[in-house]
mmCIF file of C-alpha atoms and ligand atoms in Angstrom:
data_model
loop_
_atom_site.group_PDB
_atom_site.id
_atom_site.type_symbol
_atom_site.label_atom_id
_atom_site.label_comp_id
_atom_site.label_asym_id
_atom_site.label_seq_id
_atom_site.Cartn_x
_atom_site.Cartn_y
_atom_site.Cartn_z
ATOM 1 C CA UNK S 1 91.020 52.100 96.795
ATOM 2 C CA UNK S 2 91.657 53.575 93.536
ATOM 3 C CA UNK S 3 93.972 57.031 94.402
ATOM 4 C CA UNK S 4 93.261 59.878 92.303
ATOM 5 C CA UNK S 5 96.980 60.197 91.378
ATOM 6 C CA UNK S 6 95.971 56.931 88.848
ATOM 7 C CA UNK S 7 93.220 58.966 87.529
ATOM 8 C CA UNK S 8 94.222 62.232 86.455
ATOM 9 C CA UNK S 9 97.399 63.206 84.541
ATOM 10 C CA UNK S 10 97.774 65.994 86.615
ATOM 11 C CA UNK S 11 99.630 64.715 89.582
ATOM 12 C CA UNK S 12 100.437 68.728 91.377
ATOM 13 C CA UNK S 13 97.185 68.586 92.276
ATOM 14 C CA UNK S 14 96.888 64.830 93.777
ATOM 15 C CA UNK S 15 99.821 65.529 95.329
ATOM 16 C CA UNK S 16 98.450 68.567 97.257
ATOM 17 C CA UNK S 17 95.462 66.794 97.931
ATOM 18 C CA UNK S 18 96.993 63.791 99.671
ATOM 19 C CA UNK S 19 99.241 65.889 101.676
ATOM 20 C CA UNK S 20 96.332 67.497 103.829
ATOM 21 C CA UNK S 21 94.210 65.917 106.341
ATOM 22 C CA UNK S 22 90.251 65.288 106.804
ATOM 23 C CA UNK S 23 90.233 68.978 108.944
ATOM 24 C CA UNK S 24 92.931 71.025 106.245
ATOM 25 C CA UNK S 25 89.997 69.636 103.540
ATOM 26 C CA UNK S 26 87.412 70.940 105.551
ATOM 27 C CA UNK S 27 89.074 74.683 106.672
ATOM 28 C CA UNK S 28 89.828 74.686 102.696
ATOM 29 C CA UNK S 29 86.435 74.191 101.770
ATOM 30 C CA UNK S 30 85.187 76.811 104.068
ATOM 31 C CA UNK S 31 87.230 79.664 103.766
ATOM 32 C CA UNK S 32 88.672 79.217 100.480
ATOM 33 C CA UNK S 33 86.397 77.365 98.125
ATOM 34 C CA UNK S 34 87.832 78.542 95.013
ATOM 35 C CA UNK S 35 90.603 76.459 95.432
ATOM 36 C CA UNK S 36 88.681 73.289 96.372
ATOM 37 C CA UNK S 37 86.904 74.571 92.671
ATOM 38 C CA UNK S 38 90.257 74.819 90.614
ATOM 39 C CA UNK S 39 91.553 71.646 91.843
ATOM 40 C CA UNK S 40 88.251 69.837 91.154
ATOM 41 C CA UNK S 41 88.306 71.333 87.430
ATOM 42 C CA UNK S 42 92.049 70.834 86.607
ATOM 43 C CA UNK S 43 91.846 66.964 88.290
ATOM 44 C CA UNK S 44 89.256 66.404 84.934
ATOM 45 C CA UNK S 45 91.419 68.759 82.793
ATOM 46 C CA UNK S 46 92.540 67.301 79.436
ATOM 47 C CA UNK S 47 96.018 65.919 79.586
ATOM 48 C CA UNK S 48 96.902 69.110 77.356
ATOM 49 C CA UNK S 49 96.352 71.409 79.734
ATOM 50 C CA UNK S 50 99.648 71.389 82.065
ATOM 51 C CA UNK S 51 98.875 72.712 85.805
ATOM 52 C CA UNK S 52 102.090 73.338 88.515
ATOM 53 C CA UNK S 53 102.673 74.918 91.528
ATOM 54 C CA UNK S 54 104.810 78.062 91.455
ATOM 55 C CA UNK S 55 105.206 77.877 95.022
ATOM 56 C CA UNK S 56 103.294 77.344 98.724
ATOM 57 C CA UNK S 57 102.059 79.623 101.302
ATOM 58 C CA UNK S 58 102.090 79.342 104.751
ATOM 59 C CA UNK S 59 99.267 79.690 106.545
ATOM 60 C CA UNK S 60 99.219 78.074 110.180
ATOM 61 C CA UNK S 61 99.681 73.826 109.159
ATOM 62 C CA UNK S 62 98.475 74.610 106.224
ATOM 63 C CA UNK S 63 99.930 75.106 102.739
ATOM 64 C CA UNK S 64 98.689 76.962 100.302
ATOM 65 C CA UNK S 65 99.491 76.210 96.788
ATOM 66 C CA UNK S 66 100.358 78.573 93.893
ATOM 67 C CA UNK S 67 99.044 77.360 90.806
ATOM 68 C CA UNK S 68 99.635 77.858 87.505
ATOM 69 C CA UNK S 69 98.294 76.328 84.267
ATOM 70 C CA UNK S 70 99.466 76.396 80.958
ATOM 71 C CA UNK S 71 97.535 75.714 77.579
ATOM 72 C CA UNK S 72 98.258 76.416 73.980
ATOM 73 C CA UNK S 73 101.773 76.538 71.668
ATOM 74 C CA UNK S 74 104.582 75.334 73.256
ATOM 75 C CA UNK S 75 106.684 77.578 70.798
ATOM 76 C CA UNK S 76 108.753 80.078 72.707
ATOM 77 C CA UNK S 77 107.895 82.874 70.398
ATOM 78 C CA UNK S 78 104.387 82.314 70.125
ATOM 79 C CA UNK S 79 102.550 85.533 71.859
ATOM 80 C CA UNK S 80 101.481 85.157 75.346
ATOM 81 C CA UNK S 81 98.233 85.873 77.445
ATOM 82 C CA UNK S 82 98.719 85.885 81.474
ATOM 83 C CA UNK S 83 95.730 85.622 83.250
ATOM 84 C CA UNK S 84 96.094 86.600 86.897
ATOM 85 C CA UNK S 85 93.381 86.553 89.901
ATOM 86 C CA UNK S 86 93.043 87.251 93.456
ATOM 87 C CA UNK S 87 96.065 89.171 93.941
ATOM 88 C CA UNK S 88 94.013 90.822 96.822
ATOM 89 C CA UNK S 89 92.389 88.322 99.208
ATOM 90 C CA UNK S 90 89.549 90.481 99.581
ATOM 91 C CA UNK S 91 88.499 90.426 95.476
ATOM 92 C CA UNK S 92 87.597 87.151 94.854
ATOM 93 C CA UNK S 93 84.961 87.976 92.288
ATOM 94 C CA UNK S 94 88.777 88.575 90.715
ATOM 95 C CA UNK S 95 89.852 84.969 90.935
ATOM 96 C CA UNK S 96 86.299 83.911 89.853
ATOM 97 C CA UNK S 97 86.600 85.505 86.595
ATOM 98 C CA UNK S 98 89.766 84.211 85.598
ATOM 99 C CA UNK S 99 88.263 80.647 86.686
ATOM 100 C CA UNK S 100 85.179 81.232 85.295
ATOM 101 C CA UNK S 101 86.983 81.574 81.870
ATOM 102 C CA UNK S 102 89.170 78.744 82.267
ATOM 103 C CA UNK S 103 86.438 76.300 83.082
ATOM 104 C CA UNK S 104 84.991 77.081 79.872
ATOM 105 C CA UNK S 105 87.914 76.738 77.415
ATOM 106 C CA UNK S 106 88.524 73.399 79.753
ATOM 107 C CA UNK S 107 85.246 71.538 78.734
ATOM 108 C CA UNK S 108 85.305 73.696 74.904
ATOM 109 C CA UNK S 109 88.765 71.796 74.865
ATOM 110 C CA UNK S 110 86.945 68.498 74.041
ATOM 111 C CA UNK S 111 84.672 69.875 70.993
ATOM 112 C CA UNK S 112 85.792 72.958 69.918
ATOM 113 C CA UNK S 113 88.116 73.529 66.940
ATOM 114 C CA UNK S 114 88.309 76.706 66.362
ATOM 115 C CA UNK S 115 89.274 77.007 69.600
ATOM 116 C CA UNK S 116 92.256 74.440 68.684
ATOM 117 C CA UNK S 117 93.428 75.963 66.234
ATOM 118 C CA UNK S 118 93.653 79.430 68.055
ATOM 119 C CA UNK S 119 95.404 78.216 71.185
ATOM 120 C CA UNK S 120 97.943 76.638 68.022
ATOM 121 C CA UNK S 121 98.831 80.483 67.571
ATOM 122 C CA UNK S 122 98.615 81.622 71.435
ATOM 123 C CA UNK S 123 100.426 80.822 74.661
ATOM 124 C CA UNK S 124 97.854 81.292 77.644
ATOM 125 C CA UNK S 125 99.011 81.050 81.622
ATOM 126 C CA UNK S 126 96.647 81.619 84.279
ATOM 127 C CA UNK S 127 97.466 82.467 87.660
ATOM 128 C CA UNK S 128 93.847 81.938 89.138
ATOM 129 C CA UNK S 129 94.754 82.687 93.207
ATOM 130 C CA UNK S 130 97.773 84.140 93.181
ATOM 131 C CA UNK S 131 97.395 85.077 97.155
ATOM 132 C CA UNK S 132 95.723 82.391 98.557
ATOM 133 C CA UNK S 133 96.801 83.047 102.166
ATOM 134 C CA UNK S 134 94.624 86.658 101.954
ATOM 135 C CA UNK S 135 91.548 84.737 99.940
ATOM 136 C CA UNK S 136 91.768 82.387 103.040
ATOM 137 C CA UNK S 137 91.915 85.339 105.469
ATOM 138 C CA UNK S 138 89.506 87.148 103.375
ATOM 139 C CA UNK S 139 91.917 90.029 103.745
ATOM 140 C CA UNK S 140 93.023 92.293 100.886
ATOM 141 C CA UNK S 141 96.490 91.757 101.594
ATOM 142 C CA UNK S 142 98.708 88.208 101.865
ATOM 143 C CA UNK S 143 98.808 86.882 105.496
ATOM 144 C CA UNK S 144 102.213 88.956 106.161
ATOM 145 C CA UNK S 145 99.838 92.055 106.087
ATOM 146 C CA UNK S 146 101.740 93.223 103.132
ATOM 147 C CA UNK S 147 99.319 94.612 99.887
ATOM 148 C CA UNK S 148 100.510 92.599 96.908
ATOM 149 C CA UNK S 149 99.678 95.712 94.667
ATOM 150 C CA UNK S 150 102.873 98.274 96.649
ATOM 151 C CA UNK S 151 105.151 95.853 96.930
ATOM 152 C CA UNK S 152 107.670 96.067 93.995
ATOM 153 C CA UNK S 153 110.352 97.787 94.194
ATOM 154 C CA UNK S 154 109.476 101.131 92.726
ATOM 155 C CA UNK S 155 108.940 104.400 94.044
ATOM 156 C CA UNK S 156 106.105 106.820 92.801
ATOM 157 C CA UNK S 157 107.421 110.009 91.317
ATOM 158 C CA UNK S 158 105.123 113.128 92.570
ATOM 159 C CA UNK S 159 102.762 113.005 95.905
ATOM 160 C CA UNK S 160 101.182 109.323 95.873
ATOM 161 C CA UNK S 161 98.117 109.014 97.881
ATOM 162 C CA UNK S 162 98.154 109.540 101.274
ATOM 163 C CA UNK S 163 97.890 105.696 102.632
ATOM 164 C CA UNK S 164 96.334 103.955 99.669
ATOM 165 C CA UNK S 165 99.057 105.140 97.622
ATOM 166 C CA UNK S 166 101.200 102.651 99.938
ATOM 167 C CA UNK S 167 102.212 103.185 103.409
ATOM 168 C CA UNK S 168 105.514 101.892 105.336
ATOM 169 C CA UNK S 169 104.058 102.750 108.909
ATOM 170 C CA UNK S 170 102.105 99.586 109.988
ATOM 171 C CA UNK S 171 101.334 95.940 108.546
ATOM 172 C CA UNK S 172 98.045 96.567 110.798
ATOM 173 C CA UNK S 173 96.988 99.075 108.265
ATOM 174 C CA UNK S 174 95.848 98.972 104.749
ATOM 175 C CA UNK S 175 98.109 99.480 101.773
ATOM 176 C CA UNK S 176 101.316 98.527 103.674
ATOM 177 C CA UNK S 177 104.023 97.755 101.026
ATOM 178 C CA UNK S 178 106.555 95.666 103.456
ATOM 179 C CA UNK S 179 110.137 96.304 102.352
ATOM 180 C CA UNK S 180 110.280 95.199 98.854
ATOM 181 C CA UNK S 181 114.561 96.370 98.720
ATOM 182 C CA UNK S 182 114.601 93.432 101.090
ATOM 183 C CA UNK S 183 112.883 91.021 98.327
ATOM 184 C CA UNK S 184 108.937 91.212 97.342
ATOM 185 C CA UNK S 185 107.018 88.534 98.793
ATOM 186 C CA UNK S 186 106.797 85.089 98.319
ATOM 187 C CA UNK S 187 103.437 85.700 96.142
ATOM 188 C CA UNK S 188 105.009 88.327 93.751
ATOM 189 C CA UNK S 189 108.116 86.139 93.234
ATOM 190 C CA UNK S 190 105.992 83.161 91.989
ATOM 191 C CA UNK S 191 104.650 85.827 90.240
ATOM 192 C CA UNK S 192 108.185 87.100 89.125
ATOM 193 C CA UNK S 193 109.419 83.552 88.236
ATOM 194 C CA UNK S 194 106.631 82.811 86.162
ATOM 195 C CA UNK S 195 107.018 85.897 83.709
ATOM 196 C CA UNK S 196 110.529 85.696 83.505
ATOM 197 C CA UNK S 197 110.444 82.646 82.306
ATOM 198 C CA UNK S 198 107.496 83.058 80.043
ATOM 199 C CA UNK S 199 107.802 86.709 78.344
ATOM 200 C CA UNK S 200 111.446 87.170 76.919
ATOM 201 C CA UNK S 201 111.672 86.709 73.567
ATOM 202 C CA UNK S 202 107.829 86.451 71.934
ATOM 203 C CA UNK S 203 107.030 89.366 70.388
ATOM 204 C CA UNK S 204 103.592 90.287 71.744
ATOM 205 C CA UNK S 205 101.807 89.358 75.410
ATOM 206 C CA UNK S 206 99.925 90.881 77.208
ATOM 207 C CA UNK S 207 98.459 90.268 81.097
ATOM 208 C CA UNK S 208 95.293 90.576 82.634
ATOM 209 C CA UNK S 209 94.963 91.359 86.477
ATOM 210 C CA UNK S 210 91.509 91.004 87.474
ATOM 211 C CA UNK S 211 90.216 93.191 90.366
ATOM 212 C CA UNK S 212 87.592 94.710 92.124
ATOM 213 C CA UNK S 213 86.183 97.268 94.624
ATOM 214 C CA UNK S 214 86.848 100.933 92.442
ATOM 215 C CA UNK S 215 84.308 103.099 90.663
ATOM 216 C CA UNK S 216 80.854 102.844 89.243
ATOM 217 C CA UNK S 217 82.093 101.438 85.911
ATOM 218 C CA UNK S 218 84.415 98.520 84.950
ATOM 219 C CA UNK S 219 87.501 100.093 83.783
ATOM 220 C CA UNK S 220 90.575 98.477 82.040
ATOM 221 C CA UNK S 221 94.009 100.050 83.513
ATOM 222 C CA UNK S 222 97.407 100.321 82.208
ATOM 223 C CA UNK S 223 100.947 101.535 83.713
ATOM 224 C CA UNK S 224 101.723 104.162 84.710
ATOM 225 C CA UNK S 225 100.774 104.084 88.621
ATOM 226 C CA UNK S 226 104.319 105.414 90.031
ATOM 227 C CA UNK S 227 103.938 108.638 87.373
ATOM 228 C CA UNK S 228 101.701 110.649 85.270
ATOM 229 C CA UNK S 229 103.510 110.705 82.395
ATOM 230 C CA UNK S 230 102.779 108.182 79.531
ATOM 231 C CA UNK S 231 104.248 104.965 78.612
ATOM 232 C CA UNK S 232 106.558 103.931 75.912
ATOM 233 C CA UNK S 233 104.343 101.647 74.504
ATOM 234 C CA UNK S 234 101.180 103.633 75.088
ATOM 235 C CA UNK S 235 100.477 103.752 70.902
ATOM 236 C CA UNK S 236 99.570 99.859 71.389
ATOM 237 C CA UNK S 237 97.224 100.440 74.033
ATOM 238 C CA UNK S 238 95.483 102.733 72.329
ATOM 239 C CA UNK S 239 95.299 100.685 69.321
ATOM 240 C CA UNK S 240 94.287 97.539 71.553
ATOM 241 C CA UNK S 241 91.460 99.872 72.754
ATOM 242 C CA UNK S 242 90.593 100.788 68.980
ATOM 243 C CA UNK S 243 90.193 96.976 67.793
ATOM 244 C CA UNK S 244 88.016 96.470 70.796
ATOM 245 C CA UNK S 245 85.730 98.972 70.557
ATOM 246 C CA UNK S 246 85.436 98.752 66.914
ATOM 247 C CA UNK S 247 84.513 94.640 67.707
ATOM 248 C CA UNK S 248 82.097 94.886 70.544
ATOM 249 C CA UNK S 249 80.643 98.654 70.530
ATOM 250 C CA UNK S 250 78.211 97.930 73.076
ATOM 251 C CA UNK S 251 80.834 97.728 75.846
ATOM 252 C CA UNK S 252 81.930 100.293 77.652
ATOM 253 C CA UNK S 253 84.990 99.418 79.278
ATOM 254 C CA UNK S 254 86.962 102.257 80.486
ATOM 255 C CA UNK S 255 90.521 102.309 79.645
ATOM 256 C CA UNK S 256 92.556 104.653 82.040
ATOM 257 C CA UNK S 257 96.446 105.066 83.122
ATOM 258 C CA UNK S 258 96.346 104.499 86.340
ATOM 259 C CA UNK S 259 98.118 107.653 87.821
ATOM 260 C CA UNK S 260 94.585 109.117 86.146
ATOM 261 C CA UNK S 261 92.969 107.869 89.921
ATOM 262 C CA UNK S 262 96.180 108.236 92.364
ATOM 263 C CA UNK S 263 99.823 107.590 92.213
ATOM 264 C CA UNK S 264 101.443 104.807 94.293
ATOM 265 C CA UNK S 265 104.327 102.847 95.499
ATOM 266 C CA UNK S 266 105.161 99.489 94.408
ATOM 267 C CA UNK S 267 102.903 98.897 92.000
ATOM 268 C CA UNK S 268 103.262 95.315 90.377
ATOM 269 C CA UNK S 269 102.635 95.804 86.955
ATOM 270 C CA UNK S 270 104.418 98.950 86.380
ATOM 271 C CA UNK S 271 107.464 97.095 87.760
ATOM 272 C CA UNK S 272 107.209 93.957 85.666
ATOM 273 C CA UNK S 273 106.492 96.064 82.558
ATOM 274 C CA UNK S 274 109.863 97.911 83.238
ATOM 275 C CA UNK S 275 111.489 94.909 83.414
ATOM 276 C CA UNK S 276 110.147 93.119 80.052
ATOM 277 C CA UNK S 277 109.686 96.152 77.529
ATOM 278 C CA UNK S 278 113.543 97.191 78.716
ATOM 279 C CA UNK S 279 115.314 94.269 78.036
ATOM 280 C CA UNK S 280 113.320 92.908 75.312
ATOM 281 C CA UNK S 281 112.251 94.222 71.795
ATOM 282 C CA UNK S 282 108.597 92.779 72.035
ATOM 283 C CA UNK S 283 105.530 94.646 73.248
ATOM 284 C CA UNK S 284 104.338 93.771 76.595
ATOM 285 C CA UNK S 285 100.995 95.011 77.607
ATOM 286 C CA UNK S 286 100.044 94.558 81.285
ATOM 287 C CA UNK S 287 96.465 95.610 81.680
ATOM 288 C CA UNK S 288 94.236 95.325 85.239
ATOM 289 C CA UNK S 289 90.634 94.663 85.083
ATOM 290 C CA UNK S 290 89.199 96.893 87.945
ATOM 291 C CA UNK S 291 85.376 95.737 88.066
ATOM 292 C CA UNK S 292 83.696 98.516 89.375
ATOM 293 C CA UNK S 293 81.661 97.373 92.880
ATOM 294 C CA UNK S 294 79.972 100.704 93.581
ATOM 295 C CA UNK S 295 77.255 100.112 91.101
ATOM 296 C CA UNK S 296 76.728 96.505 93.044
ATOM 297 C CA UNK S 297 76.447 98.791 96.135
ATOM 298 C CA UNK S 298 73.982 101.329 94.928
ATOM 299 C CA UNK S 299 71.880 98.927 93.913
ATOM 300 C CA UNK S 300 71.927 97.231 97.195
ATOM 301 C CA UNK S 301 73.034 99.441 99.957
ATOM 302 C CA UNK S 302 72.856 96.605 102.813
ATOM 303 C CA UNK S 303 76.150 94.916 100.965
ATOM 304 C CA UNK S 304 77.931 98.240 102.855
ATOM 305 C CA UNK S 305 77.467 96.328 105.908
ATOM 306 C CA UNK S 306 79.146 93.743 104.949
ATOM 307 C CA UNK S 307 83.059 93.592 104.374
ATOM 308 C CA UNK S 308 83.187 91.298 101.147
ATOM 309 C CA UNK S 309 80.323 93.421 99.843
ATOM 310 C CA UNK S 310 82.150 96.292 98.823
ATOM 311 C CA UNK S 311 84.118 93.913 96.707
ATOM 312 C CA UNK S 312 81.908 91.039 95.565
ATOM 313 C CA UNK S 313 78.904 90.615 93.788
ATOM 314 C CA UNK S 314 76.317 88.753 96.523
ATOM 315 C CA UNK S 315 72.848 88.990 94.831
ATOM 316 C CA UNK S 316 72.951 85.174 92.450
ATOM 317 C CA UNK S 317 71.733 87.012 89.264
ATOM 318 C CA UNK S 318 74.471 89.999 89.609
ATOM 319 C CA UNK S 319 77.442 87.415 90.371
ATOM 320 C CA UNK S 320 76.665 85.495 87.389
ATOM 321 C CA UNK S 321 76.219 88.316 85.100
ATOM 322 C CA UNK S 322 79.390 89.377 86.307
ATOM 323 C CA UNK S 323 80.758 86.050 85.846
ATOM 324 C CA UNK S 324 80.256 85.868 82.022
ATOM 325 C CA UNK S 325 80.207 89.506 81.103
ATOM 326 C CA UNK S 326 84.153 89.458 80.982
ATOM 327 C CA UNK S 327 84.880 86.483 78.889
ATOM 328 C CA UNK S 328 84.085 88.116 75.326
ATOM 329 C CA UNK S 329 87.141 90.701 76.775
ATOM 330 C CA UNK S 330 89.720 87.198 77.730
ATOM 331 C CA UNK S 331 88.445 85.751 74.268
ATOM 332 C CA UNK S 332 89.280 89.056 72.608
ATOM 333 C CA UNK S 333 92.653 89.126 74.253
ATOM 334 C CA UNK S 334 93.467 85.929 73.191
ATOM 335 C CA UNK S 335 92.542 86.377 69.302
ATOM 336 C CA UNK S 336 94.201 89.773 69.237
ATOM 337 C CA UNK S 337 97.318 88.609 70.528
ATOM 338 C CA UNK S 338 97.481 85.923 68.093
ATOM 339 C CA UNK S 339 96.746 88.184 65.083
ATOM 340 C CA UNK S 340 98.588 90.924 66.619
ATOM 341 C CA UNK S 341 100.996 91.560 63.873
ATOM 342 C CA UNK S 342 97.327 92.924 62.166
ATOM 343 C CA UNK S 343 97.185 95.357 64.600
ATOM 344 C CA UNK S 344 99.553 97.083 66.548
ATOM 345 C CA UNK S 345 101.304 99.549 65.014
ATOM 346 C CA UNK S 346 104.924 100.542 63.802
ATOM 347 C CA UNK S 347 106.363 103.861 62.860
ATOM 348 C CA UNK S 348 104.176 106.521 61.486
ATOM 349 C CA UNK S 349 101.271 104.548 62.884
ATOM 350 C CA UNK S 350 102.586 104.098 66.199
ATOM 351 C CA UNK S 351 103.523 108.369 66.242
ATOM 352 C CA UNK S 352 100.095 108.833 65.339
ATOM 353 C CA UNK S 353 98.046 106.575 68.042
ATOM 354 C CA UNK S 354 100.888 107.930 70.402
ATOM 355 C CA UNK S 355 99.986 111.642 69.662
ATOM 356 C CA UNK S 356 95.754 110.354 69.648
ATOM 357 C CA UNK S 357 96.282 108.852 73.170
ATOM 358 C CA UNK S 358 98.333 111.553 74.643
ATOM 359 C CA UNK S 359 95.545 113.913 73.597
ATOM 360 C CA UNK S 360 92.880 111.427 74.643
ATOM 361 C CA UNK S 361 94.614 110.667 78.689
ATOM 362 C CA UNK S 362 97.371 113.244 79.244
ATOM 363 C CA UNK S 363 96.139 116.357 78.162
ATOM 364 C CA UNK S 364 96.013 117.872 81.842
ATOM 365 C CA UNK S 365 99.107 116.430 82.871
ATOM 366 C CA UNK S 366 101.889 117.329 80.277
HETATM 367 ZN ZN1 ZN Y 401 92.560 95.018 93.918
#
């Protein structure tokens, strides 16, 4: 019999397949098809497109894998795109974005050069399940009952939210953050490992989180969550938002801080952005698709009744307008971080987009 190792250049995933048995396949397929998905699509992925795991989850026998997949210049400097789904179990419609978009540039891969020469400019990793124990569990948080989202180490600065803003009381209740001091969890350090290794030193990137389950509108979000007031680099966000709108009018993303909504604990991306923009003189924009869900419910009020229908498209025409209304936004991210030197701005620029966005976000809160 011919293995599937012989086949496919990408041996992480052969290897993950062989190591499970005829019952692991089948609990896979059932509660977590997305993976059985991204394995199937990265087993035919051109030998171009590298795929790893970060790391493994435990769940019962089984374990889960962290994957990650690369495409694009191998130059170090080249500016970055990090594509990152599913960090709550609950969201998948998160995860099937992100996968959504990379089956696409997969099969484009073969035909497409303009798309060649663009990922010659552009670094893109994707992150499609980051928490695949909670996708499993269909749980929002990983199966340690600890919310992904409130678990870096980083405390909000006013009155967060009373529970959602993070809570240390119980792992049986929502929002819990765990005890990030002691280490975040094994999700967020994949996570962790993978952008310290892959931001330093380029001199633009930006990330994509892609969530769901808030408001009637999809909304793009940016740091701060732990305080109201704005970010260093908040100049380039608003110019980001500029170029957007300017490209695709008929859009209406919303672009929000997220202390706009509610403070919290632990918040991911406000950690990692610390981290890069501090110790590096590139621009690092971390940026969190929230697809907003309530409209989904409105229009059918039965999905209330079900768990994974606050959070999830169910009606087949909705999830698959869903599905490729976002991937003009990744393609836009992509181009405009490999042309960003034609866009985000320095010095007078920068103090004038600075002054536009605090009087656009912070007027109330300065
Ligand atoms: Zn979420």
């Amino acid at each position: 019999m011919t293995e599937l190792r012989d086949l496919t250049p990408h041996t992480a995933i052969a290897d993950e397949q062989t190591q499970r048995g005829q019952r692991q396949r089948r609990q896979l397929r059932t509660f977590l098809p997305e993976m059985t998905a991204l394995e199937r699509m990265l087993a035919e992925a051109p030998a171009q497109v590298e795929s790893h795991v970060v790391d493994h989850v435990a769940l019962d026998d089984l374990q889960l894998p962290i994957y990650r997949i690369d495409i694009g210049s191998p130059r170090p400097e080249a500016p970055a795109v990090l594509l990152v789904g599913g960090v709550h179990g609950l969201e998948r419609i998160g995860s099937q974005v992100v996968m959504a978009w990379l089956e696409g540039v997969l099969k484009r891969l073969a035909w497409d050069e303009q798309l060649a020469a663009l990922l010659e400019r552009v670094h893109v990793t994707v992150l499609p399940i980051l928490n695949p124990g909670g996708m499993y569990l269909n749980q929002r948080s990983n199966p340690s009952g600890v919310d992904l989202m409130r678990n870096a180490p980083i405390t909000a600065q006013d009155r967060s939210a009373f529970l959602l803003g993070g809570q240390r009381l119980s792992r049986r209740l929502p929002w819990y953050t765990g005890d990030p001091e002691q280490g975040m969890e094994v999700e967020n350090q994949a996570l962790e490992t993978v952008i310290r290794e892959l931001l330093p030193g380029r001199s633009f990137s930006v990330a994509l989180d892609c969530h769901s389950g808030f408001g009637w509108q999809d909304q793009i979000w940016f740091p701060y969550a732990y305080r109201r007031r704005p970010m260093r680099r908040i100049a380039s966000v608003m110019a980001l938002k500029l170029i957007w709108e300017q490209a695709y009018p008929n859009h209406d993303y919303r672009f929000e801080p997220q202390s706009r909504h509610y403070l919290t604990h632990g918040d991911l991306w406000d950690y990692f952005y610390k981290q890069i923009n501090r110790d590096n003189p590139g621009v690092f924009l971390p940026l969190t698709l929230e697809m907003g869900s309530w409209r989904w419910i409105r229009k059918r009020p039965r999905q209330l009744f079900r768990l994974d229908g606050l959070f999830n498209p169910l009606v087949p025409h909705r999830h698959k307008r869903v599905l490729r209304t976002h991937l003009t936004w990744i393609d836009f991210l992509l181009n405009a971080a490999a042309s960003h030197r034609n866009w985000l701005p320095e010095q007078e620029q920068e103090a004038m987009l600075r002054e536009a966005a605090i009087m656009h976000w912070y007027r109330d809160s300065i």
